[in-house]
Short mmCIF file of C-alpha atoms in Angstrom, two decimals:
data_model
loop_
_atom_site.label_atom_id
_atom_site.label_comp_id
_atom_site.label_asym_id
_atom_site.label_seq_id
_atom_site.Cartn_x
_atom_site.Cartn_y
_atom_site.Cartn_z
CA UNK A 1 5.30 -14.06 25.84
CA UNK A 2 4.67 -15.29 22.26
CA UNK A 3 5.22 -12.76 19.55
CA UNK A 4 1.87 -11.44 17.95
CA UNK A 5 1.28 -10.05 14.59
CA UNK A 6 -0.39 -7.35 12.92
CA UNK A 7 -1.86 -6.99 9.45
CA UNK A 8 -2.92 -3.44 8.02
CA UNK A 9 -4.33 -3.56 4.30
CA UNK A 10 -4.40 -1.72 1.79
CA UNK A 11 -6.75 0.39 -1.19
CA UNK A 12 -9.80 -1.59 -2.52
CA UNK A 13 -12.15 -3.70 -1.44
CA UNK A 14 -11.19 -7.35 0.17
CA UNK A 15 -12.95 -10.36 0.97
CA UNK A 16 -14.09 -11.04 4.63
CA UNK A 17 -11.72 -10.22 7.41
CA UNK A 18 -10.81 -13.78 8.69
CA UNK A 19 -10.56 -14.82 5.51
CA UNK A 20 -7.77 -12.07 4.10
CA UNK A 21 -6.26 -12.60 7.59
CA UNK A 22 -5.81 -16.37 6.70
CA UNK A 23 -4.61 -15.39 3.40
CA UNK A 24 -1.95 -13.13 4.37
CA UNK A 25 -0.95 -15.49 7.40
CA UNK A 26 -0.53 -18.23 4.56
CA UNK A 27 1.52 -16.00 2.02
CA UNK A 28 4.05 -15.42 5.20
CA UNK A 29 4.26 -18.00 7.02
CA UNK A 30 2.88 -21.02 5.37
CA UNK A 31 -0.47 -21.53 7.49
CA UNK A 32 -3.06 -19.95 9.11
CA UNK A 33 -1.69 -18.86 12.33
CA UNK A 34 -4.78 -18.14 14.59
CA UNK A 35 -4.90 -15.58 17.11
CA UNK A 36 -1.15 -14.98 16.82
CA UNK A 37 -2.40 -12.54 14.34
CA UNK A 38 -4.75 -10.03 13.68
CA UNK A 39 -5.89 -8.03 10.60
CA UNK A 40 -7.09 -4.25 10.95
CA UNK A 41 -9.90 -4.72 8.55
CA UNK A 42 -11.05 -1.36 7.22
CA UNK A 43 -12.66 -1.87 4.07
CA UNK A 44 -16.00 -2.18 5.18
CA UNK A 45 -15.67 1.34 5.86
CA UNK A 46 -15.55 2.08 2.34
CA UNK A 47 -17.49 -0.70 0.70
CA UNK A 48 -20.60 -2.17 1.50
CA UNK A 49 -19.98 -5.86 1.06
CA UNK A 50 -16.68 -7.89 0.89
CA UNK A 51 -15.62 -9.27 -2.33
CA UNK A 52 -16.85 -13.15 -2.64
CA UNK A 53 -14.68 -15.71 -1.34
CA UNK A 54 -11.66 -16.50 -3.12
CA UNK A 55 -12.09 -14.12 -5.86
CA UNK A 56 -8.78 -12.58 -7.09
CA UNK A 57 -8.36 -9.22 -5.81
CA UNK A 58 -8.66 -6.81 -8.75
CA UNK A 59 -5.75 -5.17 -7.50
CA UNK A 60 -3.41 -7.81 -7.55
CA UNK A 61 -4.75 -8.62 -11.48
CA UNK A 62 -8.54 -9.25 -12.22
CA UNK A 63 -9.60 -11.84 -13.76
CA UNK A 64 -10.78 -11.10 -17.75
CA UNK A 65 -14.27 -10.90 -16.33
CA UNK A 66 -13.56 -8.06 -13.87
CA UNK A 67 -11.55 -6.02 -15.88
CA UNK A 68 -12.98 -2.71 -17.81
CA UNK A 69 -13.37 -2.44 -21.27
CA UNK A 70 -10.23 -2.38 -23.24
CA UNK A 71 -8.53 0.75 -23.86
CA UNK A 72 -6.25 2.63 -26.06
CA UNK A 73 -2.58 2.63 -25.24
CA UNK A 74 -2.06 5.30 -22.65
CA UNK A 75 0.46 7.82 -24.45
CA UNK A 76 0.71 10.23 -21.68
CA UNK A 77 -1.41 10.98 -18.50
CA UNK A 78 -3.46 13.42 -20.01
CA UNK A 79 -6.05 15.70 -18.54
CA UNK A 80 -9.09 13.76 -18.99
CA UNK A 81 -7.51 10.83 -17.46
CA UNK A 82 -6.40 12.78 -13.98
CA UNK A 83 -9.96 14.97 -14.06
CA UNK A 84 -11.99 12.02 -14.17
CA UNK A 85 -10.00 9.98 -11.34
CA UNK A 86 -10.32 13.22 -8.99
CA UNK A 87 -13.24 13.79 -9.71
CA UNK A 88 -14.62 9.93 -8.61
CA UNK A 89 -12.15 10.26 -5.72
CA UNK A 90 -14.05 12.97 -4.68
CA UNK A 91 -17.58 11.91 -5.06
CA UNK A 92 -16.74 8.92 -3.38
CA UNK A 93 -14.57 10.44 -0.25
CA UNK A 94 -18.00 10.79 1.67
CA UNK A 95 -19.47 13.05 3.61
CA UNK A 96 -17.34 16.01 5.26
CA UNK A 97 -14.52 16.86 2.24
CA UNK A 98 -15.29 20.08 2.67
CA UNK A 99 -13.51 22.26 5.24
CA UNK A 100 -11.73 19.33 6.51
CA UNK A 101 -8.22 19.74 7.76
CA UNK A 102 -6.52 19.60 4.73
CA UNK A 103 -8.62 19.55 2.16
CA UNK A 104 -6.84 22.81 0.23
CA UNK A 105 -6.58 22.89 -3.36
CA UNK A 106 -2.87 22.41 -3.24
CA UNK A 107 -3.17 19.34 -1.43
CA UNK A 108 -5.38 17.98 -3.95
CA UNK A 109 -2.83 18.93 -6.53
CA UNK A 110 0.11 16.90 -5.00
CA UNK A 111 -2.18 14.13 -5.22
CA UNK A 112 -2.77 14.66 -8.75
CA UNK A 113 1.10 15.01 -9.13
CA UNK A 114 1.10 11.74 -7.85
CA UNK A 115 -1.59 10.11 -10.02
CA UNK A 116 0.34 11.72 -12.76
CA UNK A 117 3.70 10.56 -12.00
CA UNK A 118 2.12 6.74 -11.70
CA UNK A 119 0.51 6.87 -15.37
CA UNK A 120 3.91 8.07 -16.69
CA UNK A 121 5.63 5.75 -15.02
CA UNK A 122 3.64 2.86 -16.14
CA UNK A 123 3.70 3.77 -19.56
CA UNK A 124 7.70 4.01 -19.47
CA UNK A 125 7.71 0.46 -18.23
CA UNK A 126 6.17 -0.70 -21.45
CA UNK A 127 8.47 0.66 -23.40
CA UNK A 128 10.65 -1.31 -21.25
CA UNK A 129 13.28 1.27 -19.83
CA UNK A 130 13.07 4.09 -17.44
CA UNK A 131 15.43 6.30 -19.10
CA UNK A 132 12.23 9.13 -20.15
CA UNK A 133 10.68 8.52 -16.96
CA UNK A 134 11.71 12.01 -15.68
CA UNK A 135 14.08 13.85 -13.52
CA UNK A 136 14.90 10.86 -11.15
CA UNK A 137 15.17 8.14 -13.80
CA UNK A 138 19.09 8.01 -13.62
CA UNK A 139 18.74 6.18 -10.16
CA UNK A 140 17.13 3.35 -12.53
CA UNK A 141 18.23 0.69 -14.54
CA UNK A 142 16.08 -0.32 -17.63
CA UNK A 143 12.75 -2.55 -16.85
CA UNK A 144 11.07 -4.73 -18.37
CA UNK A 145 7.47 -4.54 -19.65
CA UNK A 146 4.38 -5.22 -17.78
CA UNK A 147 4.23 -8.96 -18.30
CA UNK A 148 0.38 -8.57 -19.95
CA UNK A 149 -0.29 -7.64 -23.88
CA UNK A 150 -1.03 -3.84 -23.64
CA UNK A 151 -4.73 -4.16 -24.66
CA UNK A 152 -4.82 -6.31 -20.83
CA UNK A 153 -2.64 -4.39 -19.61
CA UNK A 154 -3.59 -0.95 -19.29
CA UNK A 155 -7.29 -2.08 -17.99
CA UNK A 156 -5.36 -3.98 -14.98
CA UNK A 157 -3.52 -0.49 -14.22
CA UNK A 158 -6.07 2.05 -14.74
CA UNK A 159 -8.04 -0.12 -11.85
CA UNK A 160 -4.90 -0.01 -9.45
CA UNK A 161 -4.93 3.47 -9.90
CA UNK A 162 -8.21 4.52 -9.56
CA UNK A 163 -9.10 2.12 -6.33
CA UNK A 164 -5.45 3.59 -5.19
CA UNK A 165 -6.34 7.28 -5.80
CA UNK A 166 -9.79 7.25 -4.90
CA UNK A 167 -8.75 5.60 -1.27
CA UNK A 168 -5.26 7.48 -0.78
CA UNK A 169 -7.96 10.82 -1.54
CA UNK A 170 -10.54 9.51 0.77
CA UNK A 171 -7.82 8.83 3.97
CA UNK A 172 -6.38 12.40 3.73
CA UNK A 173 -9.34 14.37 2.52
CA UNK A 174 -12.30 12.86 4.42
CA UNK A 175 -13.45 11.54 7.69
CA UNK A 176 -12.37 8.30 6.38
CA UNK A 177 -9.09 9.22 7.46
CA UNK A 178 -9.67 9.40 11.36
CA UNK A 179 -12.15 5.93 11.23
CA UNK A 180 -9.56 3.88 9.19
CA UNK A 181 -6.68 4.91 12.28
CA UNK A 182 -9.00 3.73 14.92
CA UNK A 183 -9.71 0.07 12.91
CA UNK A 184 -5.79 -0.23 13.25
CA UNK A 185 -5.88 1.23 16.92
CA UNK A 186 -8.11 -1.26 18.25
CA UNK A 187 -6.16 -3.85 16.57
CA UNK A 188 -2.94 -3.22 18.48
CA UNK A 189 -5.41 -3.06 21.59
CA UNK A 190 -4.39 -5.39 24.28
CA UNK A 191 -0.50 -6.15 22.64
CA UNK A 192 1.40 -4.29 25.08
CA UNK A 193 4.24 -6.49 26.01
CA UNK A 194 4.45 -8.90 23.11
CA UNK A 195 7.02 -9.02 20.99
CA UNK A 196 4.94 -7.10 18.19
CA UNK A 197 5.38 -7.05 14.49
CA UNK A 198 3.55 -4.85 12.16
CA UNK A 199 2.97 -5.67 8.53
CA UNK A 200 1.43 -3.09 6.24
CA UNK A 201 0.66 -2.74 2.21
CA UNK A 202 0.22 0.22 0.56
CA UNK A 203 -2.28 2.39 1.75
CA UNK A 204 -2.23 0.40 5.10
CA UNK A 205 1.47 1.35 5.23
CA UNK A 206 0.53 5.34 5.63
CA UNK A 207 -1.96 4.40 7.84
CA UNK A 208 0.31 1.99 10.06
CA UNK A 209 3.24 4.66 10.04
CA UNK A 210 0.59 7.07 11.18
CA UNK A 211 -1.03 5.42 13.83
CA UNK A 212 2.54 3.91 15.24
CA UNK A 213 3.69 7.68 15.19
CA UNK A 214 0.71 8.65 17.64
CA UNK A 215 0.36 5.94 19.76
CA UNK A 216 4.12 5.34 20.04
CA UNK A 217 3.66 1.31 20.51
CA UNK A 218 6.44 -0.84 20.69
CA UNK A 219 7.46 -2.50 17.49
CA UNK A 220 10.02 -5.07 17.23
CA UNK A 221 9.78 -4.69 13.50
CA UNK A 222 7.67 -2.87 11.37
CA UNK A 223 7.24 -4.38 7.65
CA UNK A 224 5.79 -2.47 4.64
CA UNK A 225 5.31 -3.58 1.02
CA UNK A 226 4.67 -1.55 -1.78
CA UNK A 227 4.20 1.67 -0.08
CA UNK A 228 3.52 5.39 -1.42
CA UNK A 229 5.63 6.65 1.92
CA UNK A 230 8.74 7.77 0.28
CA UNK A 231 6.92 9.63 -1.95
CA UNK A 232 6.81 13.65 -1.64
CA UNK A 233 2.82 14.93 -2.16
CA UNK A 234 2.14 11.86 0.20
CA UNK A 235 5.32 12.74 3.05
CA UNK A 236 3.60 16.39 2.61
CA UNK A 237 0.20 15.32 3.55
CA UNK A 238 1.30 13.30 7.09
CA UNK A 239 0.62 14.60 10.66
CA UNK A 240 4.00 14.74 11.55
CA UNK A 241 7.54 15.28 9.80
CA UNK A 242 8.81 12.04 8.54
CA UNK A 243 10.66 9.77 10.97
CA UNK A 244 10.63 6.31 12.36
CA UNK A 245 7.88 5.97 15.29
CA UNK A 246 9.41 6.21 18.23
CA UNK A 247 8.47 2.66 19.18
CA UNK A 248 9.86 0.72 16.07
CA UNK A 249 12.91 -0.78 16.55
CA UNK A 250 13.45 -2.08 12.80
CA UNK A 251 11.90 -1.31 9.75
CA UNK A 252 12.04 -3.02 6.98
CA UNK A 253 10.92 -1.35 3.74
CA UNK A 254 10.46 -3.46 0.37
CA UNK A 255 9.19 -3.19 -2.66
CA UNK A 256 9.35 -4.13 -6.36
CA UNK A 257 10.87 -1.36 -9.11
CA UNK A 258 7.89 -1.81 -11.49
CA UNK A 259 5.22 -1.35 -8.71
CA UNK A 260 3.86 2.18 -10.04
CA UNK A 261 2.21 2.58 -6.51
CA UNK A 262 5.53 2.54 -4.71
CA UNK A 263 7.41 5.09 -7.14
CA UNK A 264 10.31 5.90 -4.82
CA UNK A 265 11.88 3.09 -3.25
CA UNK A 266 13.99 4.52 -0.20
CA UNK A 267 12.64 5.55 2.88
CA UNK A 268 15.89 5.92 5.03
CA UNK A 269 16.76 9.34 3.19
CA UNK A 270 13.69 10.50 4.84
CA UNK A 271 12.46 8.89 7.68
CA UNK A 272 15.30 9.51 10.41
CA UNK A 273 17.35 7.66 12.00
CA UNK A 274 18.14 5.87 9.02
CA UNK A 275 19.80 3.39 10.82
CA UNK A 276 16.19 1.59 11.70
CA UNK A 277 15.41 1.84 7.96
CA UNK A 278 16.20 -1.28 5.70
CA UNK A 279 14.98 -1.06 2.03
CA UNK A 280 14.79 -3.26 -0.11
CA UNK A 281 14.16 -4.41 -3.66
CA UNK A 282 12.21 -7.75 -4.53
CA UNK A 283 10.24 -9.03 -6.96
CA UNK A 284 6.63 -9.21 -7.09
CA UNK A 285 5.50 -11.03 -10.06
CA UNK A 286 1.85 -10.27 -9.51
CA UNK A 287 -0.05 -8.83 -12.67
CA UNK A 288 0.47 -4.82 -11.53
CA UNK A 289 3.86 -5.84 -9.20
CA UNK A 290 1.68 -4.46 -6.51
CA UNK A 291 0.29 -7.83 -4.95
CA UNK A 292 0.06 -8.50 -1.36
CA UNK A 293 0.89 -12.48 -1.52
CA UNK A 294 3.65 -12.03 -3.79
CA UNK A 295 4.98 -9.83 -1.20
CA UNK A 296 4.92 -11.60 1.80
CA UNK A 297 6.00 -14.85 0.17
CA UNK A 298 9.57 -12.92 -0.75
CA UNK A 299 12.17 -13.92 1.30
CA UNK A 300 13.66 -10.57 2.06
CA UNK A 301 10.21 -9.66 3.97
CA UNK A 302 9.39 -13.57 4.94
CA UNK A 303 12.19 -14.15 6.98
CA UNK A 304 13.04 -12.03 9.20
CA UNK A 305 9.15 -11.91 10.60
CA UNK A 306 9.45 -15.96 10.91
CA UNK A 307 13.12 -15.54 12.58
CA UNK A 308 11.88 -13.33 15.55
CA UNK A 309 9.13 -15.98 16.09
CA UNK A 310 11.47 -18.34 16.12
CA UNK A 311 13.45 -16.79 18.73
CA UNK A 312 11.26 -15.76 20.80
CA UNK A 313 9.68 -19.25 20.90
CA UNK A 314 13.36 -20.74 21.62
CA UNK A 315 14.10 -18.42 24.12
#
């Protein structure tokens, strides 16, 4: 049986669903590849239209014209910054944040730790080292600079982390949560005894993880890209205690050192047995290191998805 493939997305809004799908198809394997694959599409839970065809997604780098106003420098992530981001990811989690199962203040808290810990981060990496980026910065070598003048710059991350915060808020602390898992249920409906691969970015990634850990599918690899899974106030807000689903047979883990979404890198001190976990370092030369094409176009995460098609079609 021919191996299938599929996609889960990430924060923000996209364009329409067969045309991402073709998108991401392209980035990996060169062309579109039909119904081989399939894209859990949940943004139009979120947003009420798609973004226009072929418009860059803001949150791979806008375009001038989408970008906010310019900004000052950011020096520090200061309270105003982190109040008004909750606050928005609040008002815009929809209906139900209240009483929901896990919706306590100190949740909320280790997602501001988070959304802290990302405008520090970033604001290290323009001074170009990570030497005063905290308590873990030894396991770092220096980096360079966002590759944008800092008046573009910081415009281009505050909208990463806002559409990142507002959606990573929304998925834990709403009903959002629950639809988004069924959007990625129904898209592994009907793959039971395919070779299967499973390709997730950012947000998606959490949601993938989760839904594999419930449903315990069968996973001949499981791929994530810049992913906020190794990261403590989002391990501490999962289902279940972090390990690989049950069904995964490899996972391969990769992201870039300057992506401020992904923070922590490693996955296999966490997610047991380790032995399934392969992570890995690449380079993602999108405008916030965070972009989905730039991703699946790296070798590391390329090729070993197109080698167990190959396979399976030689065998």
């Amino acid at each position: 049986m021919r191996p299938r493939i599929v996609y889960v997305h990430g924060n923000g809004n996209k364009v329409r669903p067969e045309l991402l799908k073709s998108q991401w198809d392209t980035a990996l394997f060169g062309e579109d590849m039909a119904d081989v694959s399939r894209m859990a599409y949940w943004a139009s839970l979120r947003y009420d239209a798609p973004l226009p065809d072929f418009r860059p997604d803001p949150l791979d780098g806008a375009p001038d014209g989408e970008l906010e106003a310019p900004v000052t420098a950011l020096v520090e992530p200061t309270e105003e910054f982190v109040a008004k981001v909750r606050a928005q990811a609040r008002s815009e989690a929809g209906p139900g944040l209240e009483g929901m199962p896990g919706a306590d203040a100190a949740g909320e808290e280790a997602l501001d730790a988070w959304l802290r810990g990302m405008t520090y981060f970033a604001d290290t990496l323009a001074e170009g080292t990570a030497e005063d980026a905290g308590a873990d910065a030894g396991s770092f070598s220096p980096l360079e600079a966002l590759p944008l003048p800092r008046i573009v710059r910081d415009p281009v991350f505050r909208l990463l982390v806002k559409h990142t915060f507002k959606d990573v808020h929304a998925y834990f602390f709403s009903e959002a949560g629950q639809a988004i898992r069924e959007v990625v249920k129904d898209a592994l409906d009907g793959l039971d005894g395919a070779p299967l691969v499973v390709v997730g970015h950012s947000l998606g990634t959490i949601v993938a993880y989760e839904v594999l850990s419930e449903e315990k599918t069968d996973v001949d690899l499981f791929v994530t890209v810049g992913s906020p899974l190794a990261i403590t106030e989002v391990r501490d807000r999962l289902a279940r205690p972090p390990a690989v689903p049950a069904g995964v047979v490899a996972w391969r883990n990769a992201s870039d050192l300057r992506d401020v979404v992904a923070l922590d890198h490693t996955l296999a001190q966490e997610y047991t047995p380790s032995e399934r976990v392969t992570d890995l370092l690449v380079t993602n030369d999108s405008a916030n290191h965070h972009g989905i094409s730039q991703y699946l176009s790296a070798p590391p995460v390329r090729e070993p998805v197109r080698r167990l098609f190959e396979s399976s079609a030689g065998g």
